[in-house]
XYZ file of C-alpha atoms in Angstrom:
675
model
C -31.274 21.683 -11.859
C -34.564 22.834 -10.281
C -34.873 26.052 -8.316
C -35.249 24.037 -5.124
C -31.866 22.384 -5.669
C -29.717 24.822 -3.633
C -32.270 24.787 -0.779
C -32.209 20.995 -0.622
C -28.425 20.997 -0.653
C -28.277 23.459 2.237
C -30.749 21.340 4.210
C -28.674 18.205 3.607
C -25.512 19.981 4.689
C -27.131 21.332 7.853
C -28.411 17.851 8.650
C -24.939 16.351 8.099
C -23.334 19.016 10.303
C -25.951 18.407 13.004
C -25.340 14.640 12.820
C -21.600 15.125 13.049
C -22.005 17.441 16.045
C -24.097 14.799 17.771
C -21.399 12.216 17.160
C -18.402 14.238 18.305
C -19.999 16.621 20.727
C -18.898 19.593 18.639
C -15.239 18.889 19.350
C -12.503 20.014 17.026
C -11.282 17.202 14.822
C -7.756 18.368 14.023
C -6.241 18.757 17.502
C -2.727 18.754 18.894
C -3.149 15.401 20.621
C -4.474 13.831 17.446
C -1.587 15.222 15.410
C 1.001 14.130 17.994
C -0.185 10.550 18.390
C -0.971 10.209 14.696
C 2.591 11.217 13.854
C 3.955 8.934 16.568
C 2.087 5.897 15.258
C 2.950 6.917 11.702
C 6.675 7.065 12.482
C 6.546 3.535 13.874
C 4.724 2.406 10.737
C 7.268 4.253 8.604
C 10.191 2.351 10.100
C 8.219 -0.886 9.918
C 7.236 -0.425 6.266
C 10.750 0.588 5.243
C 12.181 -2.469 7.002
C 9.773 -4.935 5.427
C 9.677 -3.127 2.094
C 13.440 -3.477 1.694
C 13.202 -7.127 2.702
C 10.230 -8.281 0.675
C 8.847 -5.360 -1.340
C 5.625 -5.466 0.705
C 4.206 -2.672 2.853
C 0.841 -2.141 4.517
C -1.342 0.929 5.004
C -2.206 -0.309 8.501
C -5.161 2.091 8.628
C -7.337 -0.232 10.663
C -4.468 -0.986 13.037
C -3.717 2.734 13.403
C -7.326 3.451 14.351
C -7.283 0.631 16.895
C -3.982 1.679 18.486
C -5.147 5.298 18.497
C -8.284 4.269 20.355
C -6.245 2.369 22.940
C -3.930 5.342 23.444
C -6.898 7.694 23.788
C -7.762 6.074 27.107
C -4.872 8.092 28.553
C -6.436 11.353 27.327
C -8.094 13.596 29.938
C -11.170 13.841 27.704
C -12.467 11.105 25.371
C -11.383 11.143 21.735
C -14.233 11.583 19.300
C -14.749 9.221 16.365
C -13.840 12.048 13.998
C -10.564 12.641 15.840
C -9.779 8.943 15.459
C -10.369 9.211 11.722
C -7.963 12.141 11.465
C -5.428 10.331 13.664
C -5.342 7.250 11.452
C -5.224 9.481 8.358
C -2.066 11.147 9.696
C -0.567 7.770 10.601
C -1.200 6.328 7.123
C 0.193 9.406 5.353
C 3.324 9.170 7.501
C 3.734 5.416 7.314
C 3.373 4.814 3.567
C 6.065 7.234 2.368
C 8.701 4.446 1.938
C 6.708 3.115 -1.013
C 5.247 6.389 -2.280
C 8.712 7.990 -2.534
C 10.332 4.857 -3.930
C 12.679 4.056 -1.033
C 11.931 0.336 -1.340
C 12.293 0.200 -5.132
C 13.293 3.307 -7.074
C 16.304 4.440 -5.043
C 17.794 0.932 -4.624
C 17.325 0.408 -8.381
C 19.328 3.551 -9.132
C 22.043 2.217 -6.849
C 22.241 -0.969 -8.953
C 23.175 0.835 -12.167
C 26.351 -0.379 -13.833
C 28.428 2.113 -15.797
C 29.738 -0.496 -18.225
C 26.318 -1.925 -18.969
C 24.033 1.082 -18.494
C 26.315 3.926 -19.477
C 25.883 5.694 -16.142
C 27.453 4.964 -12.741
C 25.325 3.922 -9.752
C 23.346 6.800 -8.272
C 23.444 6.989 -4.494
C 21.592 10.051 -3.284
C 22.868 11.967 -0.299
C 20.538 12.666 2.610
C 19.765 16.091 1.191
C 19.261 14.678 -2.299
C 16.856 12.035 -0.981
C 14.922 14.738 0.877
C 14.692 16.746 -2.344
C 13.422 13.728 -4.293
C 10.877 12.939 -1.563
C 9.608 16.523 -1.525
C 9.212 16.329 -5.309
C 6.734 13.431 -5.136
C 5.272 13.675 -1.612
C 2.459 16.190 -2.149
C 1.159 15.638 -5.671
C -1.119 12.785 -4.576
C -2.365 14.757 -1.558
C -3.611 17.661 -3.681
C -4.990 15.228 -6.246
C -7.182 13.431 -3.702
C -9.908 16.105 -3.061
C -11.187 16.264 -6.669
C -10.986 12.483 -7.043
C -12.917 12.142 -3.767
C -15.805 14.096 -5.233
C -16.065 11.677 -8.114
C -15.466 8.232 -6.632
C -16.753 8.675 -3.059
C -19.502 11.287 -3.354
C -20.775 10.748 -6.880
C -20.218 7.036 -7.481
C -19.995 5.874 -3.857
C -17.428 3.175 -4.581
C -16.950 0.605 -1.827
C -13.274 1.058 -0.797
C -13.448 -2.064 1.398
C -10.470 -1.273 3.657
C -11.726 2.250 4.320
C -15.225 0.945 4.978
C -13.871 -1.717 7.337
C -11.974 0.930 9.293
C -15.143 3.026 9.573
C -17.034 0.013 10.893
C -14.372 -0.583 13.528
C -14.315 3.061 14.638
C -18.100 3.122 14.941
C -17.985 0.091 17.239
C -15.132 1.329 19.394
C -16.744 4.736 19.933
C -20.303 3.383 20.312
C -21.906 5.354 17.520
C -24.485 4.096 15.014
C -22.846 1.978 12.326
C -22.137 3.880 9.111
C -24.459 3.467 6.162
C -22.343 1.334 3.835
C -25.095 0.608 1.320
C -23.678 1.423 -2.096
C -26.515 3.188 -3.855
C -24.637 4.615 -6.796
C -22.487 2.165 -8.711
C -21.848 1.235 -12.328
C -23.449 4.114 -14.184
C -25.022 5.768 -11.139
C -28.088 3.523 -11.187
C -29.899 2.498 -8.036
C -28.957 -0.987 -6.890
C -32.531 -1.687 -5.856
C -33.472 -1.719 -9.547
C -30.719 -4.013 -10.779
C -28.815 -7.135 -9.919
C -25.748 -6.593 -7.718
C -22.613 -6.423 -9.822
C -20.024 -6.658 -7.069
C -19.339 -8.372 -3.787
C -21.578 -6.895 -1.071
C -19.786 -4.429 1.131
C -20.794 -6.306 4.281
C -18.901 -9.370 3.103
C -15.826 -7.317 2.310
C -15.921 -5.721 5.749
C -16.266 -9.119 7.399
C -13.195 -10.324 5.557
C -11.207 -7.414 6.984
C -12.309 -7.144 10.601
C -14.838 -9.830 11.353
C -18.210 -9.049 12.899
C -16.912 -6.377 15.246
C -20.363 -5.235 16.286
C -20.551 -7.866 19.028
C -17.452 -6.602 20.855
C -17.785 -4.109 23.684
C -15.241 -1.266 23.667
C -14.276 -2.015 27.268
C -13.370 -5.549 26.247
C -11.280 -4.180 23.403
C -9.375 -1.901 25.784
C -8.808 -4.501 28.500
C -7.923 -7.404 26.256
C -6.476 -5.254 23.468
C -3.678 -3.750 25.518
C -2.686 -7.130 26.897
C -2.714 -8.816 23.493
C -0.870 -5.922 21.851
C 1.834 -5.756 24.529
C 2.622 -9.475 24.672
C 2.569 -9.913 20.892
C 4.755 -6.815 20.451
C 7.162 -8.070 23.119
C 7.345 -11.592 21.725
C 8.061 -10.376 18.205
C 10.630 -7.857 19.436
C 12.415 -10.447 21.562
C 12.570 -12.851 18.638
C 13.976 -10.099 16.424
C 16.784 -9.357 18.892
C 17.511 -13.067 19.227
C 17.791 -13.332 15.447
C 20.184 -10.378 15.384
C 22.610 -11.992 17.815
C 22.008 -15.565 16.552
C 21.140 -15.199 12.827
C 20.258 -18.868 12.333
C 17.013 -18.165 14.229
C 15.663 -16.451 11.106
C 17.438 -18.707 8.599
C 16.576 -22.293 9.438
C 17.696 -24.834 6.773
C 14.287 -26.473 6.581
C 15.342 -29.184 4.121
C 19.038 -29.355 4.915
C 22.086 -27.228 4.230
C 22.414 -28.260 0.572
C 18.962 -26.980 -0.466
C 19.500 -23.918 1.703
C 22.890 -22.914 0.273
C 22.406 -24.018 -3.338
C 18.678 -23.404 -3.880
C 17.872 -20.790 -1.186
C 15.319 -22.968 0.612
C 15.344 -21.691 4.187
C 12.610 -20.844 6.666
C 12.246 -17.588 8.596
C 9.940 -18.202 11.595
C 9.385 -14.474 12.020
C 6.322 -13.559 14.038
C 6.011 -10.393 11.979
C 5.664 -12.377 8.760
C 3.103 -14.573 10.466
C 1.273 -11.392 11.483
C 1.428 -10.137 7.918
C -0.092 -13.409 6.775
C -2.944 -12.965 9.251
C -3.604 -9.454 7.979
C -3.320 -10.476 4.316
C -5.650 -13.454 4.771
C -5.452 -17.063 3.681
C -6.443 -16.616 -0.002
C -3.685 -14.058 -0.638
C -0.993 -16.030 1.186
C -2.110 -19.156 -0.650
C -1.647 -17.386 -4.001
C 1.768 -16.205 -2.876
C 2.883 -19.705 -1.917
C 1.554 -21.212 -5.135
C 3.786 -18.732 -6.921
C 6.665 -19.639 -4.626
C 6.283 -23.344 -5.462
C 6.055 -22.744 -9.205
C 8.966 -20.303 -9.206
C 11.374 -21.889 -6.763
C 10.492 -25.596 -6.913
C 9.839 -25.884 -10.679
C 11.083 -23.011 -12.836
C 14.268 -22.312 -10.895
C 15.610 -25.904 -11.164
C 14.478 -26.120 -14.797
C 16.298 -22.901 -15.744
C 19.427 -23.992 -13.898
C 19.668 -27.530 -15.290
C 18.718 -26.465 -18.826
C 21.579 -23.985 -18.837
C 19.355 -20.946 -19.274
C 20.585 -19.507 -15.948
C 24.091 -20.941 -15.496
C 25.187 -18.734 -12.582
C 24.571 -19.284 -8.858
C 20.852 -19.616 -8.145
C 20.728 -16.426 -6.082
C 22.479 -14.254 -8.678
C 20.085 -11.666 -10.093
C 21.978 -11.389 -13.397
C 22.984 -14.898 -14.446
C 21.255 -17.065 -11.836
C 17.844 -18.679 -11.648
C 16.571 -15.983 -9.306
C 17.199 -13.356 -11.957
C 15.677 -15.626 -14.615
C 12.349 -16.172 -12.807
C 12.247 -12.435 -12.078
C 11.279 -11.860 -15.705
C 8.391 -14.308 -15.472
C 7.262 -12.509 -12.316
C 7.380 -9.184 -14.147
C 5.222 -10.557 -16.971
C 2.636 -11.856 -14.498
C 2.428 -8.565 -12.605
C 2.070 -6.475 -15.742
C -0.506 -8.784 -17.286
C -2.597 -9.052 -14.130
C -2.499 -5.310 -13.431
C -3.261 -4.232 -16.990
C -6.122 -6.686 -17.524
C -7.621 -5.697 -14.164
C -7.635 -2.083 -15.360
C -9.556 -2.812 -18.578
C -13.041 -2.743 -16.953
C -12.106 0.436 -15.106
C -10.920 2.157 -18.281
C -14.003 1.007 -20.167
C -16.311 2.368 -17.498
C -14.479 5.680 -17.359
C -14.673 6.036 -21.132
C -18.353 5.140 -21.167
C -19.455 7.388 -18.353
C -17.070 10.283 -19.045
C -15.454 10.497 -15.641
C -15.063 14.230 -15.564
C -18.352 15.223 -17.215
C -19.394 16.943 -13.989
C -16.100 18.852 -13.960
C -15.089 20.810 -10.888
C -15.795 24.498 -11.029
C -12.728 26.667 -10.875
C -14.590 29.660 -9.569
C -16.265 30.561 -6.285
C -16.922 27.567 -4.059
C -20.153 29.180 -2.875
C -21.618 29.248 -6.365
C -24.714 27.273 -7.264
C -23.972 23.565 -6.743
C -23.412 21.330 -9.746
C -25.092 17.954 -10.193
C -22.069 16.294 -8.614
C -22.104 18.647 -5.607
C -25.778 17.884 -4.913
C -24.669 14.614 -3.358
C -22.089 16.353 -1.150
C -23.400 16.548 2.422
C -20.457 18.426 3.945
C -20.549 22.192 4.353
C -18.096 24.380 2.464
C -16.080 25.191 5.588
C -15.314 21.476 6.023
C -14.282 20.843 2.407
C -10.977 21.584 0.727
C -11.483 24.730 -1.386
C -10.981 24.317 -5.103
C -8.450 27.142 -5.194
C -6.276 25.250 -2.695
C -6.358 22.241 -4.991
C -5.463 24.272 -8.075
C -2.582 26.116 -6.438
C -1.421 22.986 -4.670
C -1.368 20.882 -7.818
C 0.390 23.621 -9.774
C 2.916 24.159 -7.000
C 3.597 20.449 -6.472
C 4.077 19.857 -10.223
C 6.278 22.901 -10.852
C 8.173 22.497 -7.588
C 8.518 18.764 -8.085
C 9.863 19.217 -11.612
C 12.412 21.740 -10.367
C 13.500 19.509 -7.467
C 13.937 16.464 -9.717
C 16.071 18.560 -12.056
C 18.202 19.798 -9.130
C 18.669 16.271 -7.761
C 19.317 14.365 -11.009
C 20.330 17.075 -13.490
C 19.715 17.198 -17.234
C 21.573 13.922 -17.750
C 19.163 12.157 -15.422
C 15.834 13.340 -16.798
C 14.814 16.433 -18.732
C 12.406 18.840 -16.978
C 9.854 18.465 -19.761
C 9.933 14.699 -19.280
C 9.357 15.061 -15.531
C 6.417 17.339 -16.266
C 4.910 14.679 -18.529
C 5.543 12.154 -15.745
C 3.370 14.185 -13.372
C 0.611 14.451 -15.957
C 0.723 10.697 -16.506
C 0.746 10.206 -12.746
C -2.493 12.146 -12.490
C -4.196 10.123 -15.213
C -2.959 6.808 -13.860
C -4.008 7.805 -10.337
C -7.611 7.962 -11.501
C -7.343 4.411 -12.821
C -5.634 3.171 -9.676
C -8.157 4.762 -7.356
C -11.070 3.379 -9.345
C -9.575 -0.113 -9.243
C -8.938 0.250 -5.503
C -12.476 1.387 -4.840
C -13.889 -1.588 -6.700
C -11.514 -4.387 -5.717
C -9.444 -3.156 -2.734
C -6.325 -3.591 -4.891
C -4.325 -0.609 -6.128
C -2.340 -1.893 -9.150
C 0.506 0.591 -8.691
C 3.122 -1.840 -9.972
C 1.350 -2.140 -13.298
C 0.723 1.608 -13.459
C 4.410 2.316 -12.913
C 5.250 -0.085 -15.734
C 2.853 1.754 -18.061
C 4.800 4.932 -17.390
C 8.086 3.132 -18.047
C 6.758 1.849 -21.367
C 5.676 5.339 -22.376
C 8.997 6.923 -21.459
C 10.934 4.259 -23.319
C 9.223 5.717 -26.378
C 9.590 9.465 -25.716
C 13.081 9.332 -24.151
C 14.655 6.118 -25.498
C 17.928 4.754 -24.144
C 17.833 6.738 -20.890
C 17.531 4.205 -18.074
C 17.659 6.805 -15.316
C 14.820 8.824 -16.864
C 12.803 5.653 -17.351
C 13.039 4.660 -13.690
C 12.429 8.177 -12.355
C 9.396 8.759 -14.586
C 7.912 5.444 -13.484
C 8.530 6.436 -9.878
C 6.757 9.770 -10.297
C 3.683 8.066 -11.768
C 3.666 5.330 -9.149
C 3.995 7.865 -6.325
C 0.875 9.726 -7.407
C -1.184 6.573 -7.839
C 0.003 5.027 -4.566
C -0.564 8.126 -2.471
C -3.910 9.055 -3.994
C -5.153 5.506 -3.469
C -4.034 5.230 0.150
C -5.520 8.621 1.015
C -8.793 7.763 -0.721
C -9.318 4.831 1.661
C -8.955 7.291 4.551
C -11.344 9.764 2.940
C -13.893 6.965 2.560
C -13.571 6.259 6.278
C -14.018 9.951 7.021
C -17.059 10.171 4.768
C -18.780 7.322 6.599
C -17.932 8.685 10.067
C -18.725 12.327 9.124
C -15.159 13.527 9.637
C -14.071 16.786 8.088
C -12.328 16.294 4.721
C -10.411 19.498 5.387
C -9.099 18.159 8.719
C -8.029 14.946 6.966
C -6.346 17.027 4.268
C -4.317 18.894 6.894
C -3.421 15.554 8.458
C -2.220 14.194 5.149
C -0.015 17.226 4.604
C 1.693 17.176 7.997
C 2.073 13.395 7.865
C 3.776 13.623 4.493
C 6.015 16.466 5.673
C 7.336 14.608 8.709
C 7.634 11.326 6.852
C 10.032 12.895 4.344
C 12.559 13.466 7.128
C 11.888 10.202 8.972
C 11.992 7.986 5.876
C 15.087 9.642 4.428
C 16.961 9.438 7.725
C 16.001 5.810 8.282
C 16.977 4.830 4.729
C 20.325 6.615 5.085
C 21.045 4.751 8.326
C 20.104 1.407 6.777
C 22.330 2.179 3.788
C 25.276 2.873 6.066
C 24.779 -0.222 8.209
C 23.796 -2.739 5.510
C 24.386 -3.452 1.867
C 21.230 -2.542 -0.043
C 20.387 -4.626 -1.970
C 22.136 -7.329 0.020
C 21.594 -10.471 2.092
C 19.636 -8.740 4.871
C 17.704 -6.353 2.617
C 17.461 -7.767 -0.923
C 15.036 -5.027 -2.104
C 13.460 -7.338 -4.718
C 11.334 -4.647 -6.391
C 14.497 -2.718 -7.289
C 15.425 -5.477 -9.728
C 11.949 -5.302 -11.255
C 12.327 -1.577 -11.976
C 15.847 -1.885 -13.324
C 15.110 -5.074 -15.261
C 12.217 -3.545 -17.190
C 14.213 -0.361 -17.897
C 17.062 -2.448 -19.347
C 14.666 -4.574 -21.365
C 13.008 -1.514 -22.881
C 16.405 -0.108 -23.824
C 18.169 -3.244 -25.046
C 15.336 -5.591 -25.899
C 17.410 -8.543 -24.660
C 15.965 -11.236 -22.429
C 17.693 -14.144 -20.694
C 17.728 -17.339 -22.713
C 14.244 -18.884 -23.139
C 12.667 -16.513 -20.631
C 10.568 -14.801 -23.316
C 8.542 -17.930 -24.048
C 7.744 -18.454 -20.374
C 6.913 -14.778 -19.934
C 4.420 -14.934 -22.776
C 2.824 -18.147 -21.523
C 2.401 -16.911 -17.949
C 1.227 -13.470 -19.114
C -1.530 -15.052 -21.207
C -2.495 -17.440 -18.404
C -2.745 -14.783 -15.698
C -4.327 -12.301 -18.051
C -7.149 -14.830 -18.471
C -7.262 -15.445 -14.706
C -7.441 -11.688 -14.019
C -10.215 -11.260 -16.582
C -12.250 -14.058 -15.024
C -11.670 -12.678 -11.537
C -12.809 -9.204 -12.593
C -15.922 -10.736 -14.156
C -16.616 -12.813 -11.045
C -16.256 -9.788 -8.764
C -18.647 -7.685 -10.799
C -21.182 -10.505 -10.931
C -20.865 -11.119 -7.196
C -20.049 -14.805 -7.677
C -19.357 -16.878 -4.589
C -15.833 -17.977 -3.712
C -14.307 -15.260 -5.889
C -11.670 -14.681 -3.232
C -10.195 -18.108 -3.937
C -9.324 -17.227 -7.522
C -5.528 -16.731 -7.469
C -4.208 -13.190 -7.379
C -1.629 -12.613 -10.110
C 0.227 -9.955 -8.129
C 0.452 -12.167 -5.041
C 1.501 -15.110 -7.221
C 4.263 -12.993 -8.742
C 5.498 -11.854 -5.328
C 6.056 -15.511 -4.552
C 8.618 -15.466 -7.385
C 10.306 -12.281 -6.152
C 10.921 -13.396 -2.579
C 12.853 -16.440 -1.455
C 10.734 -19.259 0.043
C 11.524 -18.249 3.630
C 9.246 -15.189 3.525
C 6.322 -16.878 1.795
C 6.258 -19.897 4.107
C 5.985 -17.768 7.229
C 3.144 -15.754 5.733
C 1.340 -18.951 4.801
C 1.381 -19.946 8.477
C -0.297 -16.650 9.310
C -2.875 -17.151 6.582
C -3.675 -20.640 7.856
C -4.005 -19.320 11.424
C -6.436 -16.654 10.213
C -8.514 -19.170 8.257
C -8.656 -21.795 11.006
C -9.385 -19.250 13.730
C -12.342 -17.643 11.993
C -13.602 -20.982 10.697
C -13.698 -22.530 14.156
C -14.538 -19.522 16.293
C -16.622 -17.666 13.748
C -16.303 -14.029 12.775
C -19.016 -12.959 15.190
C -17.146 -14.360 18.180
C -13.666 -13.904 16.758
C -13.984 -10.162 16.270
C -10.720 -8.218 16.161
C -8.616 -10.030 18.766
C -6.569 -11.766 16.104
C -5.975 -8.482 14.286
C -4.637 -6.936 17.501
C -2.178 -9.813 17.931
C -1.116 -9.643 14.278
C -0.566 -5.893 14.586
C 1.638 -6.431 17.621
C 3.666 -9.032 15.733
C 4.258 -6.688 12.793
C 5.024 -3.601 14.859
C 7.264 -5.533 17.264
C 9.815 -6.555 14.662
C 9.573 -3.281 12.768
C 10.237 -1.154 15.847
C 12.884 -3.379 17.417
C 14.686 -3.435 14.072
C 15.615 0.149 14.948
C 17.512 -1.228 17.951
C 19.300 -3.701 15.683
C 20.141 -0.856 13.309
C 21.705 1.146 16.158
C 23.668 -1.889 17.325
C 24.977 -2.458 13.796
C 25.906 1.240 13.494
C 27.846 1.030 16.778
C 29.760 -1.991 15.508
C 28.045 -4.541 17.766
C 27.729 -7.665 15.650
C 26.337 -11.167 16.022
C 27.104 -13.235 19.093
C 27.353 -16.588 17.309
C 27.137 -17.906 13.758
C 26.450 -21.442 14.930
C 24.237 -23.297 12.485
C 24.947 -20.908 9.615
C 26.876 -23.408 7.528
C 24.588 -22.746 4.574
C 25.847 -19.130 4.270
C 22.303 -17.773 4.202
C 22.349 -15.940 7.546
C 22.141 -12.165 7.407
C 24.864 -10.597 9.514
C 27.229 -13.561 9.446
C 30.321 -13.433 7.226
C 29.942 -15.679 4.218
């Protein structure tokens, strides 16, 4: 590096600090009001994600929605909220709201509760409240301390797109009337300038438009005036429908094609506004992939497996029924899609030597490295390297100790947990890279990689297999979610250190909130059960049993192989199309979404398809420039309405207040009604 290097770096940092001061007026970014409202929104998201995660296995970061709701709430502040404060607020909300998936409450813990002593050699494991808190603490902070060094590589050095984070930054810039962030990706694919080569990925502007529309034509006053109204009525409508479904369960279990297909083949319809809202947020291409999977799984493979005698039990039985049979095909699709999607990422990492500009472990004020030359934040706004080192060491050692205290030597050996954390760190890099390129974090496939590895180093131990997969998935999930927020902060000139503090306090509170909510749900409902089937729990347990026993349901292996090859080819073509920037790439089916259509009964997928169609028709007719974010506000209200009011239903169930009428539930598919 030339002698002028440090001088140039200091000038860039002073310029960045000056720009940030102009944007936020020199205000503090991590403030009490930001922390309070970020935690408040995050707690609502936490309950919402736990509710929907246990129902369908799907959760959402809701970063864009958190920023929007935070902006609306800021109108009650005595002084305006700065754009940087909004970034920190939504960072706290995301860290709080995504813990149900990061700590395995929608998959890992229900899977441990499904263990069978006769078949698995160990009785079901139901953690106490304190045990669940210990497990959550073990995995809640590893990804947080992992995110600062990964940020330096993928956001500062390579400037990956992170479409959701970029979309959130665009929205915040519009709401707060600041210049739009510079989203031009100058360093991609080997750190070459894009001006000198053909684009190899979808332009960021297109990806942003797919998320939030052309928000630059909306005035903030319009957002506030119309936003509150749209949010309140959509929240109220969804909440009212949720309460109606609690007292009259048939509202959410309509026998769309008659009682016979509903009771025997599980074909019902759930006209939930929240699922429609999820479909709007997910978009038409994703919901279309999900419903294609639903049709193949439930209208073709399920009847074939039943009538051929491959799945002789009741259709809904996860062991001998068609639902359990198509689960294996779903697992093959998810693994194939995720692993093939990671191949380009792994190849690029190997070629460019990801950590060749390794982080210095010494004084942070030392002469900048080549990687740090691109860093425009001052040292007082960055997370010091020593914090990262001590934090990673503490989270790994402390996490290993906590897992040992919760599960004991018979559950998983401490050395195996330690290896799980190491694998989690390596897999997190892959997941974050894939997320930055494609906006998809393949955590399901990454967790399965860990399960495969642990089936080799600790064979026959189902509990260890599931726990190790959960540790790896937690790191990848959390690091990926936080990286989207750090991308938003980078574009809006928010302090990475303030975001880091927000991530820590959000994770801390979410441990208590998520554990308490899960404990209450476990007491009031059977999990997995009719109301909360927890479909991903069967995926975790099914793969662990397969790796131990090597036994598959009759004829399922052939279908698994065929669908794995098919969707491996589809994933490869989609990855190629994305890197070449081909048109209509979004219409290539998503293997993960297709597989989710197998996991969930048709009722969930159909409602989401309605939302996807609404999103497509609305923006096609109105246009993204005129459509803006109104539809997103309504969809957010739909999702939050059912998630929050479900807390009321949980309290009613805990107090022994049951349904008012089971009229229309002759198909025995209504949650809450006696079979």
